[in-house]
Amino acid sequence: MQDTEIRPAAAAAEGGRGADAGRGLPRHWPLMLLGAAVAPGLALVLVGRTLEEPAVQAWRTVCLAVTVQALPFLLLGTALSGAINAFVPASVFSRLLPRRAALAVPVAGVAGVVLPGCECASVPVASSLIGRGVTPAAAFAFLLSAPAVNPVVLTATAVAFPGSPEMVLARLAASLVTAAAMGWLWLWLGREEWLRPVARHSGHRPGHSRWTEFRRGFQHDFLHAGGFLVVGAMAAATFNVAVPRSVLDAFSGSPWLSVLFLAALAIVLAVCSEADAFVAASLSGFSPVARLAFMVVGPMVDLKLIALQAGTFGRAFAVRFSAATAVVAVVCSAAIGGVLL
C-alpha cells in the first residue's frame, strides 16, 4: 500500500518536471536570438538590391542605420533588465524607499537612473512593488523613470546626438520631472477604485534557477522589443522618404505643432527606449525640442504600454494614467527643452 502511494507521487513529480521543461526555453534559443538580430537586416539588404531606385536606397540606408546603431543598446538593455529581474529581490526597493509617500516618489524616480529596465518589464515590476507594500505613487514614478533615464538609454542618447550633451541633460531632467509629477499627481488625485492590481510574477521564485529566469527574461524582452525596433526603424525610414516635404514643413515650422506631432508619433511607433534616440536623431527636419518630446513621451506612453497597463491594473487606470502622463510629458519637454535646447 505504501509503495502504491509513493509511485503516483513520483509519477506526478516527474510529470511536473516534464511540464516545466516543456514550458522552458526552446532548445536552440541562442540561434533564435541571433536570427532575430540578423534576419531583419539581411532582408532589408536583399529587398534594397532588387530595387535600386534612389528613394528605395535612401529608405534602406536610414532603416539600416537606425537598426544597426540601436541594436547593441537593445541587447545591453534587455540583458540588464533580465539580470535585475532575476537577481535583485523586489524587497530591496521597499527597504530603500522612505516611508513618507511624498518623499518616496522622487527617490523612486531617481532609482530609475541606476536600475535599467525596459518598458515591458517596468509594468509587472511596478505591480510586484505595490504587492509588496510600496506605495503606488512611488511604484508609478519608478515605472515611468526606469525605461527613460537608465544608463543604457542615456548613453544611447549621447551616441545618437554626438556633441550635444544638452540633449542628454534635457532628456534626463524632463523624464525625471515627469515621473515625479505623475507620482505626486497620483497622491493628490488618484483613487483606489481605479487601481485593480493583478497578481503577476516578477523577480526570482524560490526553488527556480536564477540563470534560467535570466535567460527567459532576456529572451522575451529582446525578441519582443526587437520587433518594435525593426518596425520603428522602418516607420522612421518611410517617414523620412515618403512624407512630402510640404507636410513636414507644415508641422516642423510651428514650434507647438511639431512637439505635438512627434509626441503622437512616439505613442504610435512604440519604439523601445534603448533605440528611440536613434529614431529621433533621424527626424532631422524637426526642432530639438520636438525630438526631445519624442524621447520623453515614448518610454512612458505608447500603444504597447497602454495595453500592458490595462491588463495589469485595469482599463480605468490605464486610460486616465496614460492620458495624464502624455500631457505632463509634453509640457515638461517643452518647458525644459525651451530652456536647455
Short mmCIF file of C-alpha atoms in Angstrom, two decimals:
data_model
loop_
_atom_site.label_atom_id
_atom_site.label_comp_id
_atom_site.label_asym_id
_atom_site.label_seq_id
_atom_site.Cartn_x
_atom_site.Cartn_y
_atom_site.Cartn_z
CA MET A 1 0.00 0.00 0.00
CA GLN A 2 2.79 2.37 0.87
CA ASP A 3 4.58 1.57 -2.40
CA THR A 4 1.48 2.31 -4.47
CA GLU A 5 1.16 5.66 -2.73
CA ILE A 6 4.77 6.57 -3.44
CA ARG A 7 4.66 5.66 -7.13
CA PRO A 8 1.83 8.03 -8.09
CA ALA A 9 3.57 10.81 -6.18
CA ALA A 10 6.82 10.14 -8.01
CA ALA A 11 4.97 10.00 -11.32
CA ALA A 12 3.26 13.30 -10.56
CA ALA A 13 6.58 14.90 -9.66
CA GLU A 14 8.13 13.58 -12.87
CA GLY A 15 5.17 14.87 -14.85
CA GLY A 16 5.55 18.28 -13.21
CA ARG A 17 9.21 18.37 -14.17
CA GLY A 18 8.29 17.42 -17.70
CA ALA A 19 5.69 20.16 -17.83
CA ASP A 20 8.21 22.69 -16.55
CA ALA A 21 10.68 21.56 -19.17
CA GLY A 22 8.03 21.89 -21.84
CA ARG A 23 7.39 25.45 -20.77
CA GLY A 24 11.10 26.28 -20.73
CA LEU A 25 13.26 27.80 -23.41
CA PRO A 26 13.40 26.29 -26.91
CA ARG A 27 16.36 24.00 -27.35
CA HIS A 28 18.09 26.31 -29.83
CA TRP A 29 17.16 29.65 -28.26
CA PRO A 30 20.61 31.26 -28.88
CA LEU A 31 20.19 30.67 -32.62
CA MET A 32 16.72 32.20 -32.43
CA LEU A 33 18.13 35.33 -30.79
CA LEU A 34 20.87 35.55 -33.40
CA GLY A 35 18.35 35.13 -36.18
CA ALA A 36 16.10 37.82 -34.73
CA ALA A 37 19.07 40.19 -34.68
CA VAL A 38 20.44 39.40 -38.15
CA ALA A 39 17.43 38.42 -40.29
CA PRO A 40 15.78 41.88 -40.50
CA GLY A 41 18.99 43.49 -41.73
CA LEU A 42 19.58 40.78 -44.34
CA ALA A 43 16.00 41.08 -45.54
CA LEU A 44 16.38 44.83 -45.93
CA VAL A 45 19.62 44.43 -47.90
CA LEU A 46 18.06 41.85 -50.25
CA VAL A 47 14.96 43.96 -50.82
CA GLY A 48 17.09 47.04 -51.37
CA ARG A 49 19.23 45.31 -54.01
CA THR A 50 16.20 44.30 -56.03
CA LEU A 51 15.01 47.91 -56.16
CA GLU A 52 17.75 50.38 -56.94
CA GLU A 53 15.58 53.49 -57.12
CA PRO A 54 17.10 56.46 -55.25
CA ALA A 55 14.14 56.64 -52.86
CA VAL A 56 14.49 52.94 -52.01
CA GLN A 57 18.21 53.34 -51.48
CA ALA A 58 17.60 56.26 -49.13
CA TRP A 59 14.96 54.25 -47.25
CA ARG A 60 17.31 51.29 -46.92
CA THR A 61 20.15 53.50 -45.67
CA VAL A 62 18.05 55.18 -42.97
CA CYS A 63 16.41 51.93 -41.85
CA LEU A 64 19.67 50.00 -41.61
CA ALA A 65 21.45 52.89 -39.88
CA VAL A 66 18.78 53.15 -37.19
CA THR A 67 18.65 49.36 -36.66
CA VAL A 68 22.41 48.77 -36.59
CA GLN A 69 23.11 51.72 -34.28
CA ALA A 70 20.37 50.79 -31.83
CA LEU A 71 20.81 47.00 -31.70
CA PRO A 72 23.81 46.91 -29.29
CA PHE A 73 21.98 49.13 -26.81
CA LEU A 74 18.86 47.00 -27.10
CA LEU A 75 20.91 43.88 -26.33
CA LEU A 76 22.59 45.52 -23.34
CA GLY A 77 19.36 47.00 -22.00
CA THR A 78 17.36 43.78 -22.18
CA ALA A 79 20.26 41.80 -20.64
CA LEU A 80 20.49 44.21 -17.70
CA SER A 81 16.72 44.21 -17.28
CA GLY A 82 16.66 40.40 -17.17
CA ALA A 83 19.52 40.35 -14.66
CA ILE A 84 17.75 42.77 -12.33
CA ASN A 85 14.51 40.79 -12.59
CA ALA A 86 16.29 37.51 -11.74
CA PHE A 87 18.96 38.56 -9.24
CA VAL A 88 17.65 41.68 -7.43
CA PRO A 89 14.83 40.96 -4.94
CA ALA A 90 11.86 43.30 -5.11
CA SER A 91 12.11 43.74 -1.32
CA VAL A 92 15.24 45.84 -1.91
CA PHE A 93 13.08 48.66 -3.26
CA SER A 94 10.71 48.70 -0.29
CA ARG A 95 13.66 48.84 2.13
CA LEU A 96 15.38 51.73 0.36
CA LEU A 97 12.35 53.96 -0.15
CA PRO A 98 11.34 56.50 2.53
CA ARG A 99 8.18 55.72 4.47
CA ARG A 100 6.58 59.06 3.60
CA ALA A 101 4.89 58.71 0.22
CA ALA A 102 5.68 62.27 -0.87
CA LEU A 103 9.41 61.63 -0.35
CA ALA A 104 9.31 58.11 -1.76
CA VAL A 105 8.10 59.41 -5.14
CA PRO A 106 11.25 61.36 -6.16
CA VAL A 107 13.53 58.71 -4.65
CA ALA A 108 11.81 56.03 -6.74
CA GLY A 109 12.14 58.22 -9.80
CA VAL A 110 15.87 58.74 -9.25
CA ALA A 111 16.28 54.97 -8.71
CA GLY A 112 15.50 54.55 -12.40
CA VAL A 113 18.82 56.25 -13.21
CA VAL A 114 20.82 53.37 -11.77
CA LEU A 115 18.42 50.48 -12.34
CA PRO A 116 17.91 49.78 -16.05
CA GLY A 117 14.59 48.37 -17.17
CA CYS A 118 12.70 48.26 -20.45
CA GLU A 119 9.09 49.38 -20.79
CA CYS A 120 7.80 45.81 -20.99
CA ALA A 121 9.43 44.87 -17.68
CA SER A 122 8.55 48.06 -15.80
CA VAL A 123 4.81 47.36 -15.64
CA PRO A 124 4.99 43.93 -13.91
CA VAL A 125 7.82 45.23 -11.69
CA ALA A 126 5.60 48.12 -10.56
CA SER A 127 2.76 45.67 -9.88
CA SER A 128 5.13 43.50 -7.82
CA LEU A 129 6.33 46.51 -5.82
CA ILE A 130 2.76 47.51 -4.98
CA GLY A 131 2.01 43.93 -3.94
CA ARG A 132 4.99 44.03 -1.55
CA GLY A 133 3.92 47.20 0.24
CA VAL A 134 5.44 50.01 -1.83
CA THR A 135 3.08 52.97 -2.16
CA PRO A 136 1.50 53.04 -5.65
CA ALA A 137 2.68 56.62 -6.27
CA ALA A 138 6.33 55.60 -5.83
CA ALA A 139 5.85 52.45 -7.93
CA PHE A 140 4.38 54.53 -10.75
CA ALA A 141 7.25 57.02 -10.58
CA PHE A 142 9.70 54.13 -10.97
CA LEU A 143 7.56 52.64 -13.75
CA LEU A 144 7.93 55.86 -15.75
CA SER A 145 11.55 56.71 -14.97
CA ALA A 146 13.31 53.33 -15.24
CA PRO A 147 12.89 52.93 -19.02
CA ALA A 148 13.55 56.62 -19.69
CA VAL A 149 16.63 57.62 -17.68
CA ASN A 150 18.67 54.47 -17.09
CA PRO A 151 22.39 54.46 -18.08
CA VAL A 152 21.84 52.46 -21.27
CA VAL A 153 19.25 54.93 -22.56
CA LEU A 154 21.33 57.99 -21.64
CA THR A 155 24.41 56.50 -23.31
CA ALA A 156 22.41 55.69 -26.43
CA THR A 157 21.14 59.29 -26.48
CA ALA A 158 24.70 60.62 -26.27
CA VAL A 159 25.75 58.39 -29.17
CA ALA A 160 22.71 59.33 -31.27
CA PHE A 161 23.30 63.06 -30.65
CA PRO A 162 27.12 63.42 -30.71
CA GLY A 163 28.42 66.72 -29.47
CA SER A 164 25.06 67.59 -27.85
CA PRO A 165 25.35 66.88 -24.11
CA GLU A 166 22.49 69.33 -23.55
CA MET A 167 20.13 66.86 -25.24
CA VAL A 168 21.14 64.12 -22.78
CA LEU A 169 20.69 66.50 -19.86
CA ALA A 170 17.34 67.71 -21.17
CA ARG A 171 16.09 64.14 -21.56
CA LEU A 172 17.21 63.22 -18.06
CA ALA A 173 15.63 66.31 -16.47
CA ALA A 174 12.35 66.20 -18.41
CA SER A 175 11.88 62.47 -17.74
CA LEU A 176 12.63 62.75 -14.02
CA VAL A 177 10.32 65.74 -13.59
CA THR A 178 7.55 63.94 -15.47
CA ALA A 179 7.91 60.78 -13.37
CA ALA A 180 7.90 62.71 -10.09
CA ALA A 181 4.99 64.89 -11.18
CA MET A 182 2.89 61.85 -12.07
CA GLY A 183 3.69 60.21 -8.73
CA TRP A 184 2.63 63.31 -6.82
CA LEU A 185 -0.43 63.70 -9.07
CA TRP A 186 -1.48 60.17 -8.11
CA LEU A 187 -1.10 61.04 -4.43
CA TRP A 188 -3.30 64.07 -4.97
CA LEU A 189 -5.99 62.80 -7.35
CA GLY A 190 -5.55 59.02 -7.55
CA ARG A 191 -8.40 56.82 -6.34
CA GLU A 192 -8.18 53.29 -5.06
CA GLU A 193 -11.08 52.09 -7.21
CA TRP A 194 -9.16 52.99 -10.39
CA LEU A 195 -6.36 50.61 -9.44
CA ARG A 196 -7.07 46.91 -9.57
CA PRO A 197 -3.71 45.11 -9.34
CA VAL A 198 -3.49 41.65 -10.82
CA ALA A 199 -1.22 39.11 -9.17
CA ARG A 200 1.73 38.71 -11.53
CA HIS A 201 5.11 37.16 -11.01
CA SER A 202 8.16 39.39 -11.20
CA GLY A 203 11.57 38.54 -9.87
CA HIS A 204 13.12 35.32 -8.58
CA ARG A 205 10.93 32.45 -7.40
CA PRO A 206 12.32 30.18 -4.68
CA GLY A 207 13.38 26.80 -5.99
CA HIS A 208 13.98 28.02 -9.53
CA SER A 209 17.31 28.63 -11.21
CA ARG A 210 18.17 32.33 -11.35
CA TRP A 211 20.14 31.80 -14.56
CA THR A 212 17.16 30.11 -16.19
CA GLU A 213 14.94 33.02 -15.18
CA PHE A 214 17.54 35.44 -16.53
CA ARG A 215 17.65 33.63 -19.89
CA ARG A 216 13.88 33.53 -20.14
CA GLY A 217 13.52 37.21 -19.27
CA PHE A 218 16.28 38.24 -21.67
CA GLN A 219 14.85 36.13 -24.47
CA HIS A 220 11.32 37.51 -24.02
CA ASP A 221 12.38 41.16 -23.72
CA PHE A 222 14.82 41.05 -26.63
CA LEU A 223 12.52 39.26 -29.07
CA HIS A 224 9.59 41.47 -28.04
CA ALA A 225 11.44 44.79 -28.13
CA GLY A 226 13.49 43.82 -31.19
CA GLY A 227 10.33 43.53 -33.25
CA PHE A 228 9.26 47.02 -32.22
CA LEU A 229 12.75 48.30 -33.04
CA VAL A 230 12.62 46.97 -36.60
CA VAL A 231 9.09 48.29 -37.12
CA GLY A 232 10.13 51.65 -35.69
CA ALA A 233 13.19 51.81 -37.95
CA MET A 234 11.08 51.02 -40.99
CA ALA A 235 8.49 53.60 -39.98
CA ALA A 236 11.18 56.24 -39.43
CA ALA A 237 12.73 55.49 -42.82
CA THR A 238 9.34 55.60 -44.53
CA PHE A 239 8.55 58.83 -42.74
CA ASN A 240 11.79 60.42 -43.93
CA VAL A 241 11.45 59.25 -47.54
CA ALA A 242 7.72 59.10 -48.32
CA VAL A 243 6.19 62.05 -46.47
CA PRO A 244 6.18 65.14 -48.71
CA ARG A 245 8.38 67.99 -47.62
CA SER A 246 5.38 70.33 -47.60
CA VAL A 247 3.70 68.21 -44.91
CA LEU A 248 6.84 68.21 -42.80
CA ASP A 249 7.18 71.95 -43.19
CA ALA A 250 3.59 72.43 -42.05
CA PHE A 251 4.39 70.69 -38.76
CA SER A 252 8.06 71.47 -38.28
CA GLY A 253 7.53 75.16 -38.98
CA SER A 254 5.32 75.53 -35.92
CA PRO A 255 7.01 75.04 -32.52
CA TRP A 256 3.88 73.66 -30.85
CA LEU A 257 2.60 71.58 -33.76
CA SER A 258 6.00 69.91 -34.18
CA VAL A 259 6.11 68.96 -30.49
CA LEU A 260 2.57 67.55 -30.54
CA PHE A 261 3.18 65.73 -33.82
CA LEU A 262 6.32 63.91 -32.65
CA ALA A 263 4.74 63.15 -29.27
CA ALA A 264 1.82 61.46 -31.07
CA LEU A 265 4.27 59.68 -33.37
CA ALA A 266 6.14 58.28 -30.35
CA ILE A 267 2.90 56.85 -28.96
CA VAL A 268 2.06 55.12 -32.25
CA LEU A 269 5.54 53.82 -33.16
CA ALA A 270 6.15 52.27 -29.71
CA VAL A 271 9.94 52.11 -30.20
CA CYS A 272 11.87 50.69 -27.25
CA SER A 273 13.64 53.28 -25.09
CA GLU A 274 17.10 51.85 -25.81
CA ALA A 275 16.59 52.66 -29.51
CA ASP A 276 14.28 55.66 -29.70
CA ALA A 277 17.13 58.20 -29.59
CA PHE A 278 18.39 56.94 -32.96
CA VAL A 279 14.91 57.25 -34.45
CA ALA A 280 14.63 60.78 -33.03
CA ALA A 281 18.04 61.71 -34.44
CA SER A 282 16.89 60.60 -37.90
CA LEU A 283 13.98 63.10 -37.76
CA SER A 284 16.34 65.92 -38.61
CA GLY A 285 13.65 68.18 -40.05
CA PHE A 286 12.19 68.84 -36.62
CA SER A 287 13.39 71.10 -33.83
CA PRO A 288 15.45 69.75 -30.91
CA VAL A 289 12.52 70.40 -28.54
CA ALA A 290 10.18 68.31 -30.70
CA ARG A 291 12.69 65.45 -30.84
CA LEU A 292 13.10 65.72 -27.07
CA ALA A 293 9.33 65.31 -26.69
CA PHE A 294 9.54 62.18 -28.86
CA MET A 295 12.15 60.67 -26.49
CA VAL A 296 10.36 61.68 -23.28
CA VAL A 297 6.84 60.60 -24.27
CA GLY A 298 7.77 57.32 -25.98
CA PRO A 299 9.17 55.37 -23.00
CA MET A 300 6.23 56.48 -20.82
CA VAL A 301 3.22 56.30 -23.13
CA ASP A 302 2.84 54.13 -26.21
CA LEU A 303 0.35 51.61 -27.53
CA LYS A 304 2.04 48.53 -26.06
CA LEU A 305 2.43 50.20 -22.64
CA ILE A 306 -1.24 51.20 -22.56
CA ALA A 307 -2.18 47.59 -23.29
CA LEU A 308 0.20 46.29 -20.60
CA GLN A 309 -1.13 48.75 -18.02
CA ALA A 310 -4.74 47.87 -18.86
CA GLY A 311 -4.03 44.17 -18.44
CA THR A 312 -2.17 44.69 -15.16
CA PHE A 313 -4.01 47.49 -13.36
CA GLY A 314 -7.30 47.72 -15.26
CA ARG A 315 -8.62 49.85 -18.11
CA ALA A 316 -9.90 52.60 -15.82
CA PHE A 317 -6.37 53.18 -14.57
CA ALA A 318 -4.64 52.81 -17.96
CA VAL A 319 -6.84 55.36 -19.74
CA ARG A 320 -6.52 58.04 -17.04
CA PHE A 321 -2.86 57.45 -16.25
CA SER A 322 -1.70 57.30 -19.88
CA ALA A 323 -3.60 60.43 -20.88
CA ALA A 324 -2.29 62.40 -17.89
CA THR A 325 1.27 61.15 -18.46
CA ALA A 326 1.21 62.22 -22.11
CA VAL A 327 0.09 65.73 -21.20
CA VAL A 328 2.63 66.12 -18.38
CA ALA A 329 5.45 64.71 -20.54
CA VAL A 330 4.72 67.14 -23.38
CA VAL A 331 4.56 70.12 -21.02
CA CYS A 332 7.80 69.15 -19.26
CA SER A 333 9.57 68.53 -22.57
CA ALA A 334 8.52 71.91 -23.95
CA ALA A 335 9.45 73.77 -20.77
CA ILE A 336 12.79 72.10 -20.08
CA GLY A 337 13.72 71.82 -23.76
CA GLY A 338 12.96 75.51 -24.26
CA VAL A 339 15.48 76.36 -21.54
CA LEU A 340 18.25 73.84 -22.24
CA LEU A 341 18.00 73.47 -26.02
#
